[in-house]
PDB file of C-alpha atoms and ligand atoms in Angstrom:
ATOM      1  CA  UNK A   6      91.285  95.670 101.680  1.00 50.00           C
ATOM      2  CA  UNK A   7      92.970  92.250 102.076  1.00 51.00           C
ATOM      3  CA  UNK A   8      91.923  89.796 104.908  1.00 52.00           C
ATOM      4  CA  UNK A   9      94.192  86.967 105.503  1.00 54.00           C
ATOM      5  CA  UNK A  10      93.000  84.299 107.906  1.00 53.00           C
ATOM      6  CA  UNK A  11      96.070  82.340 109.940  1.00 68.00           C
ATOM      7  CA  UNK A  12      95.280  80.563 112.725  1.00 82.00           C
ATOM      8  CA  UNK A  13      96.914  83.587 115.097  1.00 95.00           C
ATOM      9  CA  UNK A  14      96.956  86.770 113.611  1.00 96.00           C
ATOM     10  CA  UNK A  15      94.412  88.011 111.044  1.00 95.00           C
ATOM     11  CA  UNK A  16      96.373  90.168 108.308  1.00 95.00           C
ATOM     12  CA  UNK A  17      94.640  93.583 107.200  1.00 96.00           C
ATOM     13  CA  UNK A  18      96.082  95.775 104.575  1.00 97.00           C
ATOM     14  CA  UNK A  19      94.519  99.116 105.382  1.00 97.00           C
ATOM     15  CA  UNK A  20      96.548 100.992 103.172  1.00 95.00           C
ATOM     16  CA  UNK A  21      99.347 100.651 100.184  1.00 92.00           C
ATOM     17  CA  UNK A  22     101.971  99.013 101.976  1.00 92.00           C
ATOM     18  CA  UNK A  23     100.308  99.022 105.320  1.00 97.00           C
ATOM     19  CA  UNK A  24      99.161  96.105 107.298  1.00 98.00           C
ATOM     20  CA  UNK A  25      97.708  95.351 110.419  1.00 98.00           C
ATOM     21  CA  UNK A  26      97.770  92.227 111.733  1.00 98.00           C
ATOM     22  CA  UNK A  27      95.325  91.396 114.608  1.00 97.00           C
ATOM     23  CA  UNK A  28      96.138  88.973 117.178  1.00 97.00           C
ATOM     24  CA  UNK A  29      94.245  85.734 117.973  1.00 95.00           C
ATOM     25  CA  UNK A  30      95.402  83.620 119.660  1.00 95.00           C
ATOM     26  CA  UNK A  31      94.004  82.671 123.386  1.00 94.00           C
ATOM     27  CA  UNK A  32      96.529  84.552 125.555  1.00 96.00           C
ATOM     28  CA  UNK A  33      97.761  88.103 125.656  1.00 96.00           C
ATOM     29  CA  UNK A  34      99.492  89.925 123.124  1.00 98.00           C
ATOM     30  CA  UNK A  35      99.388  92.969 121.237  1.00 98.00           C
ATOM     31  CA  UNK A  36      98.402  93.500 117.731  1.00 98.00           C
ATOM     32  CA  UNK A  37     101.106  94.658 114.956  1.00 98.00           C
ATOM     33  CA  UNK A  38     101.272  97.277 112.270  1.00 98.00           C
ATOM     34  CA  UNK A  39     103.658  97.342 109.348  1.00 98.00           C
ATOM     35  CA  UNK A  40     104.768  99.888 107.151  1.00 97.00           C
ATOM     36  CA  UNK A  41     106.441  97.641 103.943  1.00 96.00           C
ATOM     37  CA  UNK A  42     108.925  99.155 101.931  1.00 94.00           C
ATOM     38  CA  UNK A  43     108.848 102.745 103.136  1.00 93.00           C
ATOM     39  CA  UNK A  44     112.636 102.576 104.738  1.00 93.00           C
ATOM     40  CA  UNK A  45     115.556 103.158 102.125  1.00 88.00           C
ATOM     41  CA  UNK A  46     118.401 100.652 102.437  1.00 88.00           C
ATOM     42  CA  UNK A  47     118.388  96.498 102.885  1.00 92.00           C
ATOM     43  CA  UNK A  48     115.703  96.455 105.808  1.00 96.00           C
ATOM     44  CA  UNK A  49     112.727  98.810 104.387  1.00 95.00           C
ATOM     45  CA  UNK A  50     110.008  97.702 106.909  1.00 97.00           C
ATOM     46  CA  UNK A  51     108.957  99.320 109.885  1.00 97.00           C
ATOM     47  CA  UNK A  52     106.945  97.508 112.167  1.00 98.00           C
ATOM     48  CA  UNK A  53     104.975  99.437 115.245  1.00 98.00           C
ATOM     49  CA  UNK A  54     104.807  97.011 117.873  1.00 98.00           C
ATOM     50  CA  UNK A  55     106.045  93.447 117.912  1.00 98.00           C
ATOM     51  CA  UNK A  56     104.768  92.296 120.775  1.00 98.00           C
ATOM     52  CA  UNK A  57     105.625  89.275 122.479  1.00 96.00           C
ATOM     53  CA  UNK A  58     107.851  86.506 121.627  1.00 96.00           C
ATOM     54  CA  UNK A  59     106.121  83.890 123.579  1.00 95.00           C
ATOM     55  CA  UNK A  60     102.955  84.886 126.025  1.00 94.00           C
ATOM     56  CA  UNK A  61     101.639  83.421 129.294  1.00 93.00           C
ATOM     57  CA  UNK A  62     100.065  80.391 127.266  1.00 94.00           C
ATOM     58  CA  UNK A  63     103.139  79.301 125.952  1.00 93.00           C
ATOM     59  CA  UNK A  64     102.059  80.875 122.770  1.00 95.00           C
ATOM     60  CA  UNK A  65     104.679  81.032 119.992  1.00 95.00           C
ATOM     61  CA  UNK A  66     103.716  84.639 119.383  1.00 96.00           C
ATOM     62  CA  UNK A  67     106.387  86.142 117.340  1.00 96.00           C
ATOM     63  CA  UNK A  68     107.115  83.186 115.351  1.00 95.00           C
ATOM     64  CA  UNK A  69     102.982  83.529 114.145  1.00 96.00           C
ATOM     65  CA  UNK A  70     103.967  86.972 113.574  1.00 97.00           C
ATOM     66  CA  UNK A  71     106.424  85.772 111.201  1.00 96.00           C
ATOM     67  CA  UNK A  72     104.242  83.157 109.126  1.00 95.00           C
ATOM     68  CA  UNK A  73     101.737  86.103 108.916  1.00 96.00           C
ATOM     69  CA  UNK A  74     103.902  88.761 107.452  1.00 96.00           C
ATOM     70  CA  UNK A  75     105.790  85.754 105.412  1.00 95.00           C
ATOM     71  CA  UNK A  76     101.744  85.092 104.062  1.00 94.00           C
ATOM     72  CA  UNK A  77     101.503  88.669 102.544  1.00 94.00           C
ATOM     73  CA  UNK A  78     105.473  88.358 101.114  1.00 96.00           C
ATOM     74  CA  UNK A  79     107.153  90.164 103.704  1.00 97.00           C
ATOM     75  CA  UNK A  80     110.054  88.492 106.041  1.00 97.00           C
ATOM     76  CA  UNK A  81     110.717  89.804 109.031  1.00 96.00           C
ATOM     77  CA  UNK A  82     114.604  89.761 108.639  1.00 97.00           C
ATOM     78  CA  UNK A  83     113.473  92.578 106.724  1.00 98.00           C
ATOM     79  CA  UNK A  84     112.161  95.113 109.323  1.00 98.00           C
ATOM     80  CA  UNK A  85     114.972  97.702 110.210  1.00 97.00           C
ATOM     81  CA  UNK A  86     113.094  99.749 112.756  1.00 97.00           C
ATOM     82  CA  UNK A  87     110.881  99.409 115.782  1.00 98.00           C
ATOM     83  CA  UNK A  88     108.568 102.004 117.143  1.00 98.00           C
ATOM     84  CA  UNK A  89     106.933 101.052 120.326  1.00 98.00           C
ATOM     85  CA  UNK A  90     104.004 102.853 121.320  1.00 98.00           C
ATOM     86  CA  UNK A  91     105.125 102.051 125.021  1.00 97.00           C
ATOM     87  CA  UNK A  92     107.234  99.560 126.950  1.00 96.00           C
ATOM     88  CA  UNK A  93     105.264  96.521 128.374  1.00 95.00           C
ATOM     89  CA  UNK A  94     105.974  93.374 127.704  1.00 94.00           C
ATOM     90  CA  UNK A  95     103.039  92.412 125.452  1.00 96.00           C
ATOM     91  CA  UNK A  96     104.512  95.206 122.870  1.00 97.00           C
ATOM     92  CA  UNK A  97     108.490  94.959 123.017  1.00 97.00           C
ATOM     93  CA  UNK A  98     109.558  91.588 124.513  1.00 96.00           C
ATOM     94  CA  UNK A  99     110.126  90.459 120.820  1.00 97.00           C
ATOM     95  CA  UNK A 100     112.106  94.053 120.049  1.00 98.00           C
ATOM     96  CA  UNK A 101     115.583  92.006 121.448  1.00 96.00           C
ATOM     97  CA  UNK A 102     114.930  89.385 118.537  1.00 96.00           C
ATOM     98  CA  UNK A 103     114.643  91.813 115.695  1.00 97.00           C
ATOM     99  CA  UNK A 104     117.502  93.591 117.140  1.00 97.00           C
ATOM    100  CA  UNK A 105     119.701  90.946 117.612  1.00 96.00           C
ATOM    101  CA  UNK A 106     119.118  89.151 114.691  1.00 95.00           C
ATOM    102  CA  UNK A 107     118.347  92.074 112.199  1.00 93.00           C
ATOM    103  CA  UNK A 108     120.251  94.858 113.749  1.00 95.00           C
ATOM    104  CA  UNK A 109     116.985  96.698 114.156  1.00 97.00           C
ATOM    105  CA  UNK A 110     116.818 100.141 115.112  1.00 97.00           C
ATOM    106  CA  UNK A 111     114.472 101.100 117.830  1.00 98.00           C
ATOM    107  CA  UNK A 112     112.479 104.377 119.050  1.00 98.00           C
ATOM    108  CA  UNK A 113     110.580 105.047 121.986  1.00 98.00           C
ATOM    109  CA  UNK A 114     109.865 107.897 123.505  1.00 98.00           C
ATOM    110  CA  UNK A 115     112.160 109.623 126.125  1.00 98.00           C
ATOM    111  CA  UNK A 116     110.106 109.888 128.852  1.00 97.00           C
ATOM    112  CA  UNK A 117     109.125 105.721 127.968  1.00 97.00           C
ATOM    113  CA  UNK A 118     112.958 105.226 128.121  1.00 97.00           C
ATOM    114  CA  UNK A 119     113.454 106.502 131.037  1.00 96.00           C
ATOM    115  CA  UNK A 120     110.453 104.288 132.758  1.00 95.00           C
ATOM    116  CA  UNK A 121     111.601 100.965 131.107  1.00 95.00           C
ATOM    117  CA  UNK A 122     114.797 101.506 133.037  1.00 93.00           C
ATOM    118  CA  UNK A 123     113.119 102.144 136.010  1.00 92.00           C
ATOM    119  CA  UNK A 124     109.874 100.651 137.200  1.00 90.00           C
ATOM    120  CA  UNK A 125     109.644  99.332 133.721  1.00 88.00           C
ATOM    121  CA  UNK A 126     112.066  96.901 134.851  1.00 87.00           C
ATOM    122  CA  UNK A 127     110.284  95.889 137.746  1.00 85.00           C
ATOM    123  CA  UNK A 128     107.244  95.075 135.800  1.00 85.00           C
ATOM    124  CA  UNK A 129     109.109  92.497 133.750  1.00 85.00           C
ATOM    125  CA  UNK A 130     110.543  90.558 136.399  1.00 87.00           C
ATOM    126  CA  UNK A 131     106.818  90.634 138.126  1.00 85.00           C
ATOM    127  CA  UNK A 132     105.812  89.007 134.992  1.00 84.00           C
ATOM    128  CA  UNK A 133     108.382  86.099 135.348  1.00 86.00           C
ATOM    129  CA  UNK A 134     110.065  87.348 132.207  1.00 85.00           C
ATOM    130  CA  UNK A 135     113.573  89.330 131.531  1.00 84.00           C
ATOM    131  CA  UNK A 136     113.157  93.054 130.117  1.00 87.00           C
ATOM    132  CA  UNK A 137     114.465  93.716 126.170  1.00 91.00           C
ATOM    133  CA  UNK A 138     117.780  94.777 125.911  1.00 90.00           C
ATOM    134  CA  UNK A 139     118.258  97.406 123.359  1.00 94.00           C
ATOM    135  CA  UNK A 140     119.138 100.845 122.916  1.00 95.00           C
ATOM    136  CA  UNK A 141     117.113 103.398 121.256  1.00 97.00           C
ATOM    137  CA  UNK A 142     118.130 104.979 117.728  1.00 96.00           C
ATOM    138  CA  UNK A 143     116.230 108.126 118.346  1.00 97.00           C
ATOM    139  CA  UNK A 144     113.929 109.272 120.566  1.00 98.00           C
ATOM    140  CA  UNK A 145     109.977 109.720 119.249  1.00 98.00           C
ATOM    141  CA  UNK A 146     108.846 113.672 120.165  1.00 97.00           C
ATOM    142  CA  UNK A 147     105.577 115.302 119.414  1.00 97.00           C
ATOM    143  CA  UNK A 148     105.400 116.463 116.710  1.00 97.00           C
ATOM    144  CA  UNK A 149     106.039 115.051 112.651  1.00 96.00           C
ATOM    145  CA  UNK A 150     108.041 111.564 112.502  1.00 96.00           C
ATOM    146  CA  UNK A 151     108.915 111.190 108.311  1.00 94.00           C
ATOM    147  CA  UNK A 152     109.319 107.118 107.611  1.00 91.00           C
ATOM    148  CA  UNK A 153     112.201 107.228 104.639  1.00 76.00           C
ATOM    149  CA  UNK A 154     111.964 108.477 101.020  1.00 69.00           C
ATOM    150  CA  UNK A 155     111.038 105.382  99.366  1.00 66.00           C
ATOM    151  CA  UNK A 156     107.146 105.916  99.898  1.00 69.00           C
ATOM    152  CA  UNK A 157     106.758 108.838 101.937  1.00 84.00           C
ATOM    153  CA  UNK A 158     104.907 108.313 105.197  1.00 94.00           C
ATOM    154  CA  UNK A 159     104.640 111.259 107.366  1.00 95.00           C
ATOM    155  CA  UNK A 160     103.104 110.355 111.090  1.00 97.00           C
ATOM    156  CA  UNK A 161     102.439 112.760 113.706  1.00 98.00           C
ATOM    157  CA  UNK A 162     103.501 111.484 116.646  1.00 98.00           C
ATOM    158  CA  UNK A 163     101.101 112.494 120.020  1.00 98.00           C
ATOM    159  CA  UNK A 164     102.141 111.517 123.253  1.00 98.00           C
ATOM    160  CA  UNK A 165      99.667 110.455 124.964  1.00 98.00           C
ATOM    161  CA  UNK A 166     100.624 108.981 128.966  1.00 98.00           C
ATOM    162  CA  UNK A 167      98.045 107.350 131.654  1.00 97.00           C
ATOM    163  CA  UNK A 168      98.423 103.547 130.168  1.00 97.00           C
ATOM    164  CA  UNK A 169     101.773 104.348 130.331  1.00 97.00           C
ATOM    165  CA  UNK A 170     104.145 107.377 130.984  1.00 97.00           C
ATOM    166  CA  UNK A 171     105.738 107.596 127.960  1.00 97.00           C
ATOM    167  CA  UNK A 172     102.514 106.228 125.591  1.00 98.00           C
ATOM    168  CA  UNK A 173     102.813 107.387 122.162  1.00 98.00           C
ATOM    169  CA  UNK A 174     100.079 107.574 119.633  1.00 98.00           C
ATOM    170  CA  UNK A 175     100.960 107.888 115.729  1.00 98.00           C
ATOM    171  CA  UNK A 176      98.895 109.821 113.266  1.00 98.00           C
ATOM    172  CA  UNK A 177      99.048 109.501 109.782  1.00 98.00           C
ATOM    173  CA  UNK A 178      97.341 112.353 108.217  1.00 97.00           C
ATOM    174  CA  UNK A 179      97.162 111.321 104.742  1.00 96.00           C
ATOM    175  CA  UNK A 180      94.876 108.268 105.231  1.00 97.00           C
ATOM    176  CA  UNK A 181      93.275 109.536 108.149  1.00 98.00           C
ATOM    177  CA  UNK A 182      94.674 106.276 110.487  1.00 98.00           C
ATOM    178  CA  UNK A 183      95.372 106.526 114.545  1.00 98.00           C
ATOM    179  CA  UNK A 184      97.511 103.694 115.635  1.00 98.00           C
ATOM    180  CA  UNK A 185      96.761 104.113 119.364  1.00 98.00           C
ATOM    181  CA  UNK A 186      98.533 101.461 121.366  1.00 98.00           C
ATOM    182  CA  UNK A 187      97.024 100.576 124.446  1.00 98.00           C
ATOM    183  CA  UNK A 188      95.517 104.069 124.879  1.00 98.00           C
ATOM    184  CA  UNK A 189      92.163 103.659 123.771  1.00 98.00           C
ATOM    185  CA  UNK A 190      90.515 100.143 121.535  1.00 98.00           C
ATOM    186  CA  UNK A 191      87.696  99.601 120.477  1.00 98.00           C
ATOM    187  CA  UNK A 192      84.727 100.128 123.090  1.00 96.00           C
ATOM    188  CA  UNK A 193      87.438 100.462 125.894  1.00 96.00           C
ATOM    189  CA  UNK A 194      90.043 101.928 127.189  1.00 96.00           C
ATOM    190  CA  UNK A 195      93.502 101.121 128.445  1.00 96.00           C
ATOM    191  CA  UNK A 196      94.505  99.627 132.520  1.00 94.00           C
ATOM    192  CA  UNK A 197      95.608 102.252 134.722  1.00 94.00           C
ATOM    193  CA  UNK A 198      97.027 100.115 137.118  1.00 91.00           C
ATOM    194  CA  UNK A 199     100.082  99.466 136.045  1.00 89.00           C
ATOM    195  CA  UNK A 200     103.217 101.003 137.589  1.00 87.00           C
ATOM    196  CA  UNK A 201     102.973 105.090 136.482  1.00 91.00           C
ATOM    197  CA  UNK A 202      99.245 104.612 135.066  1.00 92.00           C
ATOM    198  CA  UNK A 203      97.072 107.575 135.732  1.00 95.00           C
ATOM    199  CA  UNK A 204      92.983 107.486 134.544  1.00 95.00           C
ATOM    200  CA  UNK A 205      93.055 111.375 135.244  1.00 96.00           C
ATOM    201  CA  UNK A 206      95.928 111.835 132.717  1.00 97.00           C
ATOM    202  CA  UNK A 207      94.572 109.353 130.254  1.00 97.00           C
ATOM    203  CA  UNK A 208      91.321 110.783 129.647  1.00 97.00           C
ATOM    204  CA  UNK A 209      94.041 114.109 128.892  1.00 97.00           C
ATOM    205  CA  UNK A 210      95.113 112.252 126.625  1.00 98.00           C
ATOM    206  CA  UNK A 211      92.044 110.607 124.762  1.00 98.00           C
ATOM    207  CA  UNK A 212      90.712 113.595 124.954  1.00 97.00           C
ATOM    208  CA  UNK A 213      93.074 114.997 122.781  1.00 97.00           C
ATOM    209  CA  UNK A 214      93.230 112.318 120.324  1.00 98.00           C
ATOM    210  CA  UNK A 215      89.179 112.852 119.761  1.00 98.00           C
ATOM    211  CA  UNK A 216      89.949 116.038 118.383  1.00 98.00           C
ATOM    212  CA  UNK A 217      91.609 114.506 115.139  1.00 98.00           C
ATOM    213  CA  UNK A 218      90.280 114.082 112.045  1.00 98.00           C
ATOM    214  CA  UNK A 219      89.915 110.044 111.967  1.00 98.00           C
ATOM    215  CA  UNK A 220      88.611 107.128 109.071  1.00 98.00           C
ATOM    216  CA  UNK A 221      90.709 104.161 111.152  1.00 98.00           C
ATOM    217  CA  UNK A 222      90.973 103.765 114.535  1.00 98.00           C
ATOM    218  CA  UNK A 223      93.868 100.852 114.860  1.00 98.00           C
ATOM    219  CA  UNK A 224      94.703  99.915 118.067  1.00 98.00           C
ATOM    220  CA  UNK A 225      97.093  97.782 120.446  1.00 98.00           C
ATOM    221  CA  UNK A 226      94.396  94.983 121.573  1.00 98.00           C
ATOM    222  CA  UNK A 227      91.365  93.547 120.529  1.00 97.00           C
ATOM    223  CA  UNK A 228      87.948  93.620 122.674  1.00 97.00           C
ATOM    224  CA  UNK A 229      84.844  91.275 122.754  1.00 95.00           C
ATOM    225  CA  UNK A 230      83.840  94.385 120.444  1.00 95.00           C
ATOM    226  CA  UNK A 231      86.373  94.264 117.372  1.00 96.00           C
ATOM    227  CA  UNK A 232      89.512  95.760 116.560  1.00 97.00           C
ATOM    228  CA  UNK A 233      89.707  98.257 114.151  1.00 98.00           C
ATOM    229  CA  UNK A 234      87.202 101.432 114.067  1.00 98.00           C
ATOM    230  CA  UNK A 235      86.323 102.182 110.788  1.00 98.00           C
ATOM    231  CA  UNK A 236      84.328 105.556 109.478  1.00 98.00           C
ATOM    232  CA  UNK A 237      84.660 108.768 111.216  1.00 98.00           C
ATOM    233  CA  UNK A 238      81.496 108.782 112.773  1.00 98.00           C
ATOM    234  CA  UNK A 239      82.214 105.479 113.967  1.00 98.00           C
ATOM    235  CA  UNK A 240      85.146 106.818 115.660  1.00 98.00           C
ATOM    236  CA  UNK A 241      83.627 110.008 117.071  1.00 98.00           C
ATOM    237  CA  UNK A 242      81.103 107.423 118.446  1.00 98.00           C
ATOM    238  CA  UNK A 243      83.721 105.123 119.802  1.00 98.00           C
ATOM    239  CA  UNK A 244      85.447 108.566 121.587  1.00 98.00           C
ATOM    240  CA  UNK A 245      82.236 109.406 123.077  1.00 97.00           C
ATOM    241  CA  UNK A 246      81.827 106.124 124.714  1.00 96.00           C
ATOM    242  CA  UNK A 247      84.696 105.528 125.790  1.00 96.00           C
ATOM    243  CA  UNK A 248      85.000 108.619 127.706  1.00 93.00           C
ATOM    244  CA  UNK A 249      81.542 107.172 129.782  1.00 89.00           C
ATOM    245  CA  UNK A 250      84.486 105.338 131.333  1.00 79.00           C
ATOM    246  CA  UNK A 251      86.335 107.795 132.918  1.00 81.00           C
TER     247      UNK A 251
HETATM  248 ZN1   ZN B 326     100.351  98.214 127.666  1.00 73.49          ZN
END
């Protein structure tokens, strides 16, 4: 494991050509994960989550984002596909940049789609800030999502509403890693008050998640607790507390 210290995003390689990179700077935004070199063609990177482009503070946060991937050799003109684990702001304001400038691809999930257009929307301009304009490749379904031929990644893609309605969670079976978004972090569990949240459905869904087999618990936002969850019994721990909440 690599740890990379920049002033706002720690790096983590938690896997051959798999990095996490964990916000930290003062105001919100989400943390990142990138698959390197698993896409064939120019743009091999897929990146899950890019989060904002600048936050509440005034916080550069996608230009950080790109002196952390450029401090582990990776540019960001690089990354040919967005998933977003859901819609808010924190997650896929900087999706227009890639797209714009990269020709990104995007996926989402339908049912996300459909509330980004909607309510989505309204959340946005609530937060002072315009909503992403792009369109989605494909859409993410339950069920296996294979990342390209060059080194095989094969997620399992869980969706997993009550943060959001369309709130995916990815699964990658062969390292035993749950990128969960703003479902569940570590110690806590993700706001049900925005437009479409649901606690009822969201303990559905982490209840569901508990029953994988998990090593690495990696998810959308840091707490005063830490960010990743690492060993299973760590996570089965984290699960079980967690669910005191709801
Ligand atoms: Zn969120």
């Amino acid at each position: 494991m690599v740890y990379k210290a920049s002033k706002y995003y720690q790096s983590m390689q938690l896997a051959e050509d798999f990095y996490f990179y964990i916000w930290q700077g003062r105001g919100n935004n989400c943390n990142s994960c990138l698959f390197a070199n698993v896409l064939r063609g120019e743009r091999p990177h897929a990146i899950v989550d890019p989060g904002h482009i600048t936050n509440e503070l005034r916080e550069a946060c996608f230009d950080y984002l790109v002196d952390a991937m450029e401090e582990n050799g990776f540019k960001v003109s690089d990354i040919g596909l967005i998933i977003n684990t859901h819609s808010h702001p924190d997650h896929c304001q900087a999706n227009e940049l890639l797209v714009q400038r990269n020709g990104a691809w995007v996926t989402l999930s339908e049912e996300e789609d459909e509330f980004r257009n909607t309510l989505g929307e309204k959340l946005f301009s609530m937060l002072g800030m315009k909503s992403p304009q792009f369109t989605p490749l494909f859409y993410l379904k339950e069920g296996n999502l294979n990342l390209g031929t060059k080194n095989k990644v094969e997620l399992q893609v869980f969706h997993t509403p009550g943060h959001s309605p369309g709130s995916v969670c990815l699964y990658w079976p062969d390292k035993k890693i749950l990128i969960t978004g703003d479902v569940v972090f570590y110690g806590s569990i993700g706001r049900t008050d925005f437009p479409s949240g649901s606690l009822s459905i969201l303990k559905k869904s982490i209840d569901r998640l508990s029953q994988l087999d998990v090593e690495c618990l990696v998810p959308g936002h840091s707490t005063e607790y830490g960010s990743i969850v690492k060993g299973k019994r760590n996570v089965e721990r984290n699960f079980q507390a967690v669910k005191l909440f709801i």
